[in-house]
Tab-separated table of C-alpha atoms and ligand atoms in Angstrom:
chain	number	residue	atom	x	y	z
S	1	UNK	CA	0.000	0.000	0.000
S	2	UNK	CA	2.556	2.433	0.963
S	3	UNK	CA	4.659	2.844	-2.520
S	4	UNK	CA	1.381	3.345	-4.627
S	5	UNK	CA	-0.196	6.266	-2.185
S	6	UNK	CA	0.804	9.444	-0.879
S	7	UNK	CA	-0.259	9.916	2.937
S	8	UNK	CA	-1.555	12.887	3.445
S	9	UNK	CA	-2.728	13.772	7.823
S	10	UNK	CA	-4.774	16.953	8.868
S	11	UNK	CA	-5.960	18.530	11.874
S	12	UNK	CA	-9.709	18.865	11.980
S	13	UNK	CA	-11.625	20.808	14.288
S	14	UNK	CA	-15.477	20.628	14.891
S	15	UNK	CA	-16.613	17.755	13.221
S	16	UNK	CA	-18.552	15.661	15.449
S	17	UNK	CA	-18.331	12.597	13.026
S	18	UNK	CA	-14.862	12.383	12.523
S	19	UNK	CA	-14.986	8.779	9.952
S	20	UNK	CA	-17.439	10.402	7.944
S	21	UNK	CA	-15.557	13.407	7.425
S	22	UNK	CA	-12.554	11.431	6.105
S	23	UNK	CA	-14.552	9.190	4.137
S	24	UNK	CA	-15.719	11.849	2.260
S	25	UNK	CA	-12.258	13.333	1.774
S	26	UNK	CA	-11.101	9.884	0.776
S	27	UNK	CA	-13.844	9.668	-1.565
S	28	UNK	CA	-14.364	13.423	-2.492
S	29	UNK	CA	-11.144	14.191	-3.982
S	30	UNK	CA	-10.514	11.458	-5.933
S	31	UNK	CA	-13.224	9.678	-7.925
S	32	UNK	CA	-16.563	11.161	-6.240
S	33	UNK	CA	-18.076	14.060	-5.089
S	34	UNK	CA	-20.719	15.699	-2.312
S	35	UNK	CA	-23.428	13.259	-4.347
S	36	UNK	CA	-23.120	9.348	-5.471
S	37	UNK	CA	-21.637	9.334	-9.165
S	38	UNK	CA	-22.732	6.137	-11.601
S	39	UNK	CA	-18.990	6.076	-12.227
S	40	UNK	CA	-17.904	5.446	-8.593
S	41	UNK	CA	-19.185	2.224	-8.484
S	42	UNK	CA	-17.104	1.085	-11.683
S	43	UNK	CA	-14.296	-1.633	-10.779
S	44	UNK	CA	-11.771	0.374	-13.037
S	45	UNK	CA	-12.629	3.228	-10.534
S	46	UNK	CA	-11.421	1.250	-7.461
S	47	UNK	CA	-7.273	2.495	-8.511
S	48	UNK	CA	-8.112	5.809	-7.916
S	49	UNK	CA	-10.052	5.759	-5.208
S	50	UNK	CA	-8.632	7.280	-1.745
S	51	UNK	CA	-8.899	5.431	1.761
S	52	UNK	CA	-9.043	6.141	4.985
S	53	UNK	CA	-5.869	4.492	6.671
S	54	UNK	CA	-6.300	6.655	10.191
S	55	UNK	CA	-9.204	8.336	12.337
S	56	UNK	CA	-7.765	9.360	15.780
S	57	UNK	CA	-9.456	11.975	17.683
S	58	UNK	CA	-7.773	14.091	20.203
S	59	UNK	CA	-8.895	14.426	24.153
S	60	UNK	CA	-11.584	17.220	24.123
S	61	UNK	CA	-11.343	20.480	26.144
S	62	UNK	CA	-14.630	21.401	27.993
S	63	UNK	CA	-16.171	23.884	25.797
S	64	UNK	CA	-14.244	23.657	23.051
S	65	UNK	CA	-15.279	22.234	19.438
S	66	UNK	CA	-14.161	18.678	19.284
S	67	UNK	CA	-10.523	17.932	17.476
S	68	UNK	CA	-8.941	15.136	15.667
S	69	UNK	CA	-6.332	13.684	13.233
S	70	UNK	CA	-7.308	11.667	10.119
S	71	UNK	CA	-4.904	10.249	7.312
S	72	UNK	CA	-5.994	9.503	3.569
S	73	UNK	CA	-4.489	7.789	1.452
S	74	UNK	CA	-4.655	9.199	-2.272
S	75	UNK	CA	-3.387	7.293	-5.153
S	76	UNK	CA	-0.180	8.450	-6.894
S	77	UNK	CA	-2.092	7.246	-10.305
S	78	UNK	CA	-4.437	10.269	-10.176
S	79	UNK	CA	-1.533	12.873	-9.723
S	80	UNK	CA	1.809	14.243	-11.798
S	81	UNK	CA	5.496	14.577	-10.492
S	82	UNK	CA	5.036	17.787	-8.997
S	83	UNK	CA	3.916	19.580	-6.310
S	84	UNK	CA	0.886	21.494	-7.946
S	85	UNK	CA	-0.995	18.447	-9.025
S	86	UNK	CA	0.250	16.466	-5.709
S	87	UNK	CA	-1.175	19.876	-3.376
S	88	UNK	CA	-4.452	20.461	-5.614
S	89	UNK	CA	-5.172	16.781	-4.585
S	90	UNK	CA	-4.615	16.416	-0.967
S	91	UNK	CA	-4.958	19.590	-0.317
S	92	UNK	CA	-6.760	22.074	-3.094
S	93	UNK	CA	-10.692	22.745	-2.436
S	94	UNK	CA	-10.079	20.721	1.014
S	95	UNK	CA	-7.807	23.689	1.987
S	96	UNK	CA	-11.157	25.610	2.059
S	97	UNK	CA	-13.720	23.707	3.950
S	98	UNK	CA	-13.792	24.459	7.508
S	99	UNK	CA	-11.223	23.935	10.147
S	100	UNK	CA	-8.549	21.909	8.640
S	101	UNK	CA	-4.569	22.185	8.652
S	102	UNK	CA	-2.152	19.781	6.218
S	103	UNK	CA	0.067	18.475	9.252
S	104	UNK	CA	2.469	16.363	7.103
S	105	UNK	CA	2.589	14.323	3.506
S	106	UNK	CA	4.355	11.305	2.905
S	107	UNK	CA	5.516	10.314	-0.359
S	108	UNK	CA	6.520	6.987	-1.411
S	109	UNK	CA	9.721	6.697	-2.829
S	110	UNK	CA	8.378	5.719	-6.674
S	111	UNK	CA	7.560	9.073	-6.826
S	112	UNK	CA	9.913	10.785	-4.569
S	113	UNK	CA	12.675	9.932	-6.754
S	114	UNK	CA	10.998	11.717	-9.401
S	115	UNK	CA	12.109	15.053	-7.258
S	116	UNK	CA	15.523	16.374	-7.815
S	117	UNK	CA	15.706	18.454	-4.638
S	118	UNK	CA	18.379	21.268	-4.278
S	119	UNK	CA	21.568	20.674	-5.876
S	120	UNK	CA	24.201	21.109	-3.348
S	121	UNK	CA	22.699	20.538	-0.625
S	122	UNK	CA	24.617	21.649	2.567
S	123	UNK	CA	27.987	19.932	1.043
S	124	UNK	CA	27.635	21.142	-1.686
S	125	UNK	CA	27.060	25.053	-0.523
S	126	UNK	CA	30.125	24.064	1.542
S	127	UNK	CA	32.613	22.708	-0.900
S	128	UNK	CA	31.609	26.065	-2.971
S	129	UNK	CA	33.000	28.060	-0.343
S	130	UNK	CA	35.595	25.942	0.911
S	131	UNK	CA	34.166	25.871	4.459
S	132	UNK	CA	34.071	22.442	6.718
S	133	UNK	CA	32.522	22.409	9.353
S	134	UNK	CA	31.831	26.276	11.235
S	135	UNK	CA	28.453	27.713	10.752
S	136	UNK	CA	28.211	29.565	7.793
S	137	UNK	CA	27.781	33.128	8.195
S	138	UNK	CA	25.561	35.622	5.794
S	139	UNK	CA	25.118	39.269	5.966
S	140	UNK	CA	21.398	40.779	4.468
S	141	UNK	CA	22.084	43.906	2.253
S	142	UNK	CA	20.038	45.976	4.174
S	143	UNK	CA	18.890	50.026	3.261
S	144	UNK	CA	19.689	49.266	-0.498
S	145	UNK	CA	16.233	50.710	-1.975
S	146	UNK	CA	17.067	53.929	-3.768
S	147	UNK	CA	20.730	53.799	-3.252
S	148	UNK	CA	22.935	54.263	-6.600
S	149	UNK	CA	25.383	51.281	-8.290
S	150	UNK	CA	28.234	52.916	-6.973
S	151	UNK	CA	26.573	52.845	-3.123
S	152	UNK	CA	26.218	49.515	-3.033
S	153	UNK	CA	29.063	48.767	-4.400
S	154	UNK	CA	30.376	50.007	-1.555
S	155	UNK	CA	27.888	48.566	1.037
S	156	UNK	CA	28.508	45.564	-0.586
S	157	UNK	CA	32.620	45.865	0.036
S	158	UNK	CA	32.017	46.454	3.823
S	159	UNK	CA	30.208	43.366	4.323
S	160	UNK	CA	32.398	41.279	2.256
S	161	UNK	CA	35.323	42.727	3.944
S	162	UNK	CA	34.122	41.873	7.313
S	163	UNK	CA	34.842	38.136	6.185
S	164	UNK	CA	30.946	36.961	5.861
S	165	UNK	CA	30.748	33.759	3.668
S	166	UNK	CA	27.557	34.822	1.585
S	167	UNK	CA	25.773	38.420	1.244
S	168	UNK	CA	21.856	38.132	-0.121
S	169	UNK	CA	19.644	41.202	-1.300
S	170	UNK	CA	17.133	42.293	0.722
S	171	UNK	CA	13.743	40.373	-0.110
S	172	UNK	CA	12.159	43.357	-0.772
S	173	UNK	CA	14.580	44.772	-3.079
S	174	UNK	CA	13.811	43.977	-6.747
S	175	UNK	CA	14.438	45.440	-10.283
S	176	UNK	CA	16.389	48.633	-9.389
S	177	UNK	CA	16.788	51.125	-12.803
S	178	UNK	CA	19.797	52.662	-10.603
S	179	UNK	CA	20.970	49.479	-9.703
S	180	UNK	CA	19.543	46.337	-12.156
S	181	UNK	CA	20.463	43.269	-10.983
S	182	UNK	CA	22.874	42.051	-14.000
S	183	UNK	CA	24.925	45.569	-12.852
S	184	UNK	CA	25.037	44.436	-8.940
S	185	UNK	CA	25.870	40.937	-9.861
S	186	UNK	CA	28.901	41.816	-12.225
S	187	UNK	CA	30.401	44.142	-9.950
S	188	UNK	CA	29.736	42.492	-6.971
S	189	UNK	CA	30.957	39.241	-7.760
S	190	UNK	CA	34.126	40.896	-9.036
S	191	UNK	CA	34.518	42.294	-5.222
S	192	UNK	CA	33.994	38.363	-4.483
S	193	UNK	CA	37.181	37.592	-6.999
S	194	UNK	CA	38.991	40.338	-5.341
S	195	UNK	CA	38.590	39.188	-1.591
S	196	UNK	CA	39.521	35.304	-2.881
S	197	UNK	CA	42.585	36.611	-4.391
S	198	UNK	CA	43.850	38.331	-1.911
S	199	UNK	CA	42.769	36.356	1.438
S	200	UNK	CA	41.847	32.426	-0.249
S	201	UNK	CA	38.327	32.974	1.083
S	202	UNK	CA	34.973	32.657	-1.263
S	203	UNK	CA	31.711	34.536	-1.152
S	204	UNK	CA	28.684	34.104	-3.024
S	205	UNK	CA	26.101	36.715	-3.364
S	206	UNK	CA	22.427	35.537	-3.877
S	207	UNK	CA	20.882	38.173	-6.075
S	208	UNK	CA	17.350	38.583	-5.736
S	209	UNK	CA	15.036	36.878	-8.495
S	210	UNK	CA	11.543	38.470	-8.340
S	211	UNK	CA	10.238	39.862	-11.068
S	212	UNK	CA	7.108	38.492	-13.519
S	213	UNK	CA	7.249	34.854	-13.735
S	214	UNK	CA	6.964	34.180	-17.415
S	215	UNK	CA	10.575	36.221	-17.413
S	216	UNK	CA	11.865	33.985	-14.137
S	217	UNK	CA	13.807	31.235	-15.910
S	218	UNK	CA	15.258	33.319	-18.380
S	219	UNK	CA	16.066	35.911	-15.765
S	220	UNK	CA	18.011	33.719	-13.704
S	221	UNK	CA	19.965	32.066	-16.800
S	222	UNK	CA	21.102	35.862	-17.923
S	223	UNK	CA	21.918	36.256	-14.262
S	224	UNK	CA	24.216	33.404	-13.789
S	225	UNK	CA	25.870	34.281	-17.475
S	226	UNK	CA	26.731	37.155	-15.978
S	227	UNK	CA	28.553	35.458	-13.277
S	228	UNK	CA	25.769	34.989	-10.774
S	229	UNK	CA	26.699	32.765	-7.930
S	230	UNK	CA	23.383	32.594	-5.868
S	231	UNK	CA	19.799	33.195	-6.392
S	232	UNK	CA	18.012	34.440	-3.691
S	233	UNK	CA	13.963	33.492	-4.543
S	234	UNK	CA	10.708	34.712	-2.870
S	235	UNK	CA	9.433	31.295	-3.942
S	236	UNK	CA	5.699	31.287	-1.827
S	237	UNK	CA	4.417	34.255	-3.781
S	238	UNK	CA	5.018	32.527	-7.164
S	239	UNK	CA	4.495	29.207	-5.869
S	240	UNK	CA	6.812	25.717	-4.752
S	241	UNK	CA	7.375	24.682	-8.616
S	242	UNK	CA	8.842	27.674	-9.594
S	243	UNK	CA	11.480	26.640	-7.036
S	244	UNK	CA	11.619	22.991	-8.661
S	245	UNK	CA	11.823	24.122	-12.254
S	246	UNK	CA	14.503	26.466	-11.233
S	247	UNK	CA	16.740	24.321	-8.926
S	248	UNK	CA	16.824	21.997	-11.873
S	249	UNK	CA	17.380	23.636	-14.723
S	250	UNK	CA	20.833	22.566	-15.823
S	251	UNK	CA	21.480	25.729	-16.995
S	252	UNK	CA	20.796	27.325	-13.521
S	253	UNK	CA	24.002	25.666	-11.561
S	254	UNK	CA	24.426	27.807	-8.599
S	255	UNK	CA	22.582	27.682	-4.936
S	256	UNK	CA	18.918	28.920	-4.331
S	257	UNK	CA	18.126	30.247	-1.410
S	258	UNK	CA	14.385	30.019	-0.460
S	259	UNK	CA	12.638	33.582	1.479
S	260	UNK	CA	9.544	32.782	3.667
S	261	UNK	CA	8.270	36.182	2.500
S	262	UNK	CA	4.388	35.392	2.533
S	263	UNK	CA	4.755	31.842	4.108
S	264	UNK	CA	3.216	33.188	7.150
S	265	UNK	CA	0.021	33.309	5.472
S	266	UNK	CA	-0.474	29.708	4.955
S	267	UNK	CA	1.481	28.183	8.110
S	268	UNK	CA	1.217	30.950	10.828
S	269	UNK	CA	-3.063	29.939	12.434
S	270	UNK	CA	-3.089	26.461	14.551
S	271	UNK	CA	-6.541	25.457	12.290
S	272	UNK	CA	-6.079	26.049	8.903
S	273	UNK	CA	-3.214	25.896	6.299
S	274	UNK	CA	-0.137	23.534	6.628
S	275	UNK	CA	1.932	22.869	9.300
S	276	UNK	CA	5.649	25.140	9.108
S	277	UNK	CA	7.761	22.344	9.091
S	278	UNK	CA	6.200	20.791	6.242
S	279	UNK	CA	5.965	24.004	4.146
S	280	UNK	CA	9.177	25.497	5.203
S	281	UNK	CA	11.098	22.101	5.880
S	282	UNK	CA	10.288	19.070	4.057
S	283	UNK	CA	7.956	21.179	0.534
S	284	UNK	CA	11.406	23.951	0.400
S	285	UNK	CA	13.568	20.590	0.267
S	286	UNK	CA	12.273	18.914	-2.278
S	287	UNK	CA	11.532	21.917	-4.388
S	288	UNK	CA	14.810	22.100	-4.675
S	289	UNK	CA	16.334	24.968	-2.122
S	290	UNK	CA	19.576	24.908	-0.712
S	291	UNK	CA	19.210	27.110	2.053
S	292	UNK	CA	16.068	28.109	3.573
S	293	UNK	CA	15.631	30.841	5.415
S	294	UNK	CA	12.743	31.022	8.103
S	295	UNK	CA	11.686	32.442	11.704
S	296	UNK	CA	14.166	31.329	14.324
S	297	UNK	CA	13.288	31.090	17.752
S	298	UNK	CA	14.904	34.259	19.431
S	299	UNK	CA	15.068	37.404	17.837
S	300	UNK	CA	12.216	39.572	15.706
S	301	UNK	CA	9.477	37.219	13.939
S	302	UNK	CA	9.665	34.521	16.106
S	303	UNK	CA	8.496	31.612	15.801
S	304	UNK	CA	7.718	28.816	18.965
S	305	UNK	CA	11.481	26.797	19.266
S	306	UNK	CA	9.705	23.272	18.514
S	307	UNK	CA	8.516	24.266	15.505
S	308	UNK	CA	11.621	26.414	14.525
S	309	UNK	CA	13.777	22.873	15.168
S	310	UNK	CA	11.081	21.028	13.574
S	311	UNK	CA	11.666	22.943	10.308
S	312	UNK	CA	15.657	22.757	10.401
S	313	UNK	CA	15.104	18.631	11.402
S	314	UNK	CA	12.580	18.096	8.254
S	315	UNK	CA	15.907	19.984	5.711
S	316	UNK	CA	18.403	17.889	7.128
S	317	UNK	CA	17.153	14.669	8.423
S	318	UNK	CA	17.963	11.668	5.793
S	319	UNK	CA	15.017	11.833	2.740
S	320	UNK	CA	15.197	8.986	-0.059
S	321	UNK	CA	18.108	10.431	-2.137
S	322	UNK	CA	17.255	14.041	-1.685
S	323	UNK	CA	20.532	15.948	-0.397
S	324	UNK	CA	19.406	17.915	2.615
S	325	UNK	CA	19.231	21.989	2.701
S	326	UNK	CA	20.629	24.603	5.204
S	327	UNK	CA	18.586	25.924	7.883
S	328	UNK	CA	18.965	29.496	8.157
S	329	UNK	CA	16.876	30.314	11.460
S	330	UNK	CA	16.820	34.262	10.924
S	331	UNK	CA	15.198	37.857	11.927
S	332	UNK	CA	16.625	39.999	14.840
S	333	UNK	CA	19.636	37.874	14.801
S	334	UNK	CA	23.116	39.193	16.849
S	335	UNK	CA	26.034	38.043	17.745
S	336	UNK	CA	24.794	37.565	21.282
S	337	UNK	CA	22.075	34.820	19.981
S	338	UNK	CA	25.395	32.638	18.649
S	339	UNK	CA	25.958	30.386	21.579
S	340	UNK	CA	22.440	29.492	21.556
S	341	UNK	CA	22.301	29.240	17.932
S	342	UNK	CA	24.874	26.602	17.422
S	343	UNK	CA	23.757	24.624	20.782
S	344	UNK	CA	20.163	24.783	19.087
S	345	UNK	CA	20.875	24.269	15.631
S	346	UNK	CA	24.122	22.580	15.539
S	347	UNK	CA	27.056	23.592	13.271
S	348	UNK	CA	25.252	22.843	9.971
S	349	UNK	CA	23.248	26.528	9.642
S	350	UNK	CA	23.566	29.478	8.481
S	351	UNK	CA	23.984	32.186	10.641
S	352	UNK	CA	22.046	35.072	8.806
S	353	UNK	CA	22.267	38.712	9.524
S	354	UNK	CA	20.939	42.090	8.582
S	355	UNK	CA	20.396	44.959	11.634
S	356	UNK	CA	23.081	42.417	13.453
S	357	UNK	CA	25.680	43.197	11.243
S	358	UNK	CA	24.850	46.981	9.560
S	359	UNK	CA	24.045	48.008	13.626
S	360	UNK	CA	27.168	47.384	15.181
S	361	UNK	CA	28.608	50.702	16.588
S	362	UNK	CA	31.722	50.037	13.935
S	363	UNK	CA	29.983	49.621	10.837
S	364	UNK	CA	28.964	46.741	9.109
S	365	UNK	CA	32.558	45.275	8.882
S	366	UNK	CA	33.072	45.248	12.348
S	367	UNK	CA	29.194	43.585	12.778
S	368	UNK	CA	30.747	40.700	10.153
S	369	UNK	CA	33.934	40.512	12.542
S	370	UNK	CA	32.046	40.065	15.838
S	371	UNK	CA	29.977	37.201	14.636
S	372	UNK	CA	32.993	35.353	13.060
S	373	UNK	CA	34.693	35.830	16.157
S	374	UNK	CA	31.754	34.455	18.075
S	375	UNK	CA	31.426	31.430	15.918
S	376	UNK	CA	34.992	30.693	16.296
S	377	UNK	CA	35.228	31.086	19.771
S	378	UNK	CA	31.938	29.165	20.329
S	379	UNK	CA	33.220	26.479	17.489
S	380	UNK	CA	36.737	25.839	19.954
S	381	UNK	CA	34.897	25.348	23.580
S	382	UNK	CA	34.621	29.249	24.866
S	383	UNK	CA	32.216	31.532	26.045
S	384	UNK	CA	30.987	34.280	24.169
S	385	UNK	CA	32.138	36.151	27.416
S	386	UNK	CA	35.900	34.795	27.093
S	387	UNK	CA	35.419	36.040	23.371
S	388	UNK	CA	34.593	38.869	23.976
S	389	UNK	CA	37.511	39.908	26.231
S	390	UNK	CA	39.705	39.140	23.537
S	391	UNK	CA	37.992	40.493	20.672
S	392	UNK	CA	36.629	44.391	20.782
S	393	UNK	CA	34.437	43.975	17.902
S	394	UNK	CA	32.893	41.551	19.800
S	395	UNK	CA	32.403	42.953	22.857
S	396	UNK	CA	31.051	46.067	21.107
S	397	UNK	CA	27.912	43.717	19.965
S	398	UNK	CA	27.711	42.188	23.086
S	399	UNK	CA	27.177	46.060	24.912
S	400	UNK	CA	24.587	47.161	22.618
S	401	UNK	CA	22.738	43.719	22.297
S	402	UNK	CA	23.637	41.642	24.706
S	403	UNK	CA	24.147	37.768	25.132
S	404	UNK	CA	21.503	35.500	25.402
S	405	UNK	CA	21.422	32.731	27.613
S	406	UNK	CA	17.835	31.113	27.131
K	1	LIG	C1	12.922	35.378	8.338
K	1	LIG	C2	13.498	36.321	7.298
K	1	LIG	C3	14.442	37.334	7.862
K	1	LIG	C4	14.734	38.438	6.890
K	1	LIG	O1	14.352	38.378	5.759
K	1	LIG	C5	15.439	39.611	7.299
K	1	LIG	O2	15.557	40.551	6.377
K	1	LIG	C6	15.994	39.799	8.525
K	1	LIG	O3	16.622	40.935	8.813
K	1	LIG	P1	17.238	41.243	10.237
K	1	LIG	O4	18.387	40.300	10.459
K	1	LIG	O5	16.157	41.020	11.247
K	1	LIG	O6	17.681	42.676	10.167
């Protein structure tokens, strides 16, 4: 049973009947509808019909509307090797009616294979940059709307210079006429050529994508001609197979980094939608994105720690043959959040940065500095404290923003 359906489990709330809900789920979105169908009954019917394989319901709270799980089974006959026909099933028109959130999807592997998933992976971002086994640490262009070619140019320098192992643009920062991306990416990965050649260390810059999507494919192909080495993609207002068609194009060979811009709309309310760590964790993996970036637990946009480790478990716990994707738990974050960071998250992140690198009393090299310092230091055994005392960068972040214990 399990290799020919995909298992898809929900939360329901307020339905008194809980096995007739499902059965009509089951039955509803595959061959049948609200009213019997002659067709239903056919035997050549039977293939595509879903099943119920689980009803469970959940200890009731006095006063409260009764809540449950369910799990249907749908046939991977009725669907294509992508996520829009695999979502419209288990989860199109359902996604409307009533209380009901997507908790998780299993697919079998027959059709899991059929996914290409990102294409480095977290070795693979870190044999681009030559970097082992230390967090990796990105800096967030920040303040870059309305600034000139030359301006960033320069904003771009100071981060670079402050050692950071990846910059990305701003989410919200898009076709620029004083600044077009095919502009920032040539000069900015010549900066990136620069700092190699003169200190043996890589950077990639993930230039933002958005723009209209009949343009997105060839966009990105111009953009990596032009020596591109990242793509940074607001993939959940286009859509998860823009992300899939993108991360494997063979003509698109560089990293993809996934922005939860808009995610929050279809994860963020305990009854409807689907759950984070599917959307952000296991749907941004096998799309195809090689680091995701999403609410940590700590700074600005929070999100609750389970579900923050929940997400960063789903893009790197093993998944068929799909290599597994970065976590990069991010908003608000400072050097003071590192010690928790890497005892929460472990080594394989990315430690991602705007305000907590441009807002350091130095400048934005010096906010670059502090957090390498802190990684190191945490990375070899010390505190951020015993850091701190030997590095003045560091201590300068730790005065204004303190250290966090939690
Ligand atoms: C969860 C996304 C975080 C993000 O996009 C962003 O720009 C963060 O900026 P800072 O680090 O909070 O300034």
């Amino acid at each position: 049973m399990d290799e020919e359906y995909i298992l898809a489990t929900y939360l329901l709330k307020g339905e008194k009947d809980l096995y007739k809900k499902a059965q009509g789920i089951a039955v509803g979105l595959t061959v049948g509808t609200w009213t019997e169908l002659p067709s239903e009954k056919k035997e050549s019917m039977a293939q595509h019909l879903g099943k119920v394989v689980d009803v469970v319901p959940l200890p009731e709270e006095e006063g409260k509307q009764p809540v449950g799980k369910i799990t249907i089974a749908y046939p991977i006959v009725n669907v294509t090797p992508d996520l829009p026909s695999i979502l419209t099933t288990v989860f199109g028109k359902l996604s409307l009616d009533g209380s009901i959130k997507l908790l998780d999807l299993h697919i079998p592997d027959s059709l899991l294979s059929q996914f290409p998933g990102p294409r480095f992976g977290i070795q693979g971002v870190r044999d681009l940059l030559q970097m082992k086994d230390r967090p990796l640490l990105m800096s967030i262009f920040k303040q870059c709307i309305g600034l000139s070619l030359d301006e960033l140019e320069e904003e771009y320098r100071k981060q670079i210079e402050g050692g950071v192992d990846l910059v990305k643009d701003d989410e919200i920062f898009f076709a620029d006429g004083k600044a077009p991306a095919i502009e920032r990416v040539k000069r900015f990965e010549a900066l990136n050529r620069q700092r190699e050649e003169r200190t043996g260390r890589k950077a990639l810059y993930a230039v933002n994508l958005t723009g209209p999507v009949n343009e997105m494919v060839d966009r990105a192909k111009r953009l990596v001609e032009a020596g591109a080495s990242g793509l940074l993609l607001n993939v959940f207002v286009y859509g998860l197979d823009i992300l899939h068609r993108l991360a494997s194009d063979p003509d698109i060979p560089v990293p993809i980094l996934a922005h939860p811009a808009f995610a929050g709309a279809i994860y963020a309310s305990p009854e409807h939608g689907v759950s984070s760590s599917l959307l952000l964790g296991k749907f941004l993996r096998l799309a195809g994105a090689d680091i995701v970036l999403y609410p940590s637990p700590y700074g600005s946009v929070a999100m609750p720690k389970e579900e923050s480790l929940s997400v960063a478990d789903r893009l790197r716990r093993p998944y068929g043959n799909i290599k597994p994707s970065l976590p990069a738990p991010s908003a608000g974050i400072h050097p003071g959040l590192v010690p928790v960071l890497i005892r929460d998250f472990g080594p394989d992140l990315v430690i991602n940065a705007g305000g907590g690198i441009h807002g350091h009393p130095q400048g934005s090299t010096a906010g670059g500095r502090a957090f390498l310092d802190a990684i190191s230091a945490i990375m070899a055994g010390y505190s951020l404290r015993e850091a701190a005392a030997r590095s003045v960068k560091l201590s300068l972040a730790i005065e204004k923003w303190g250290v966090v214990e939690g």
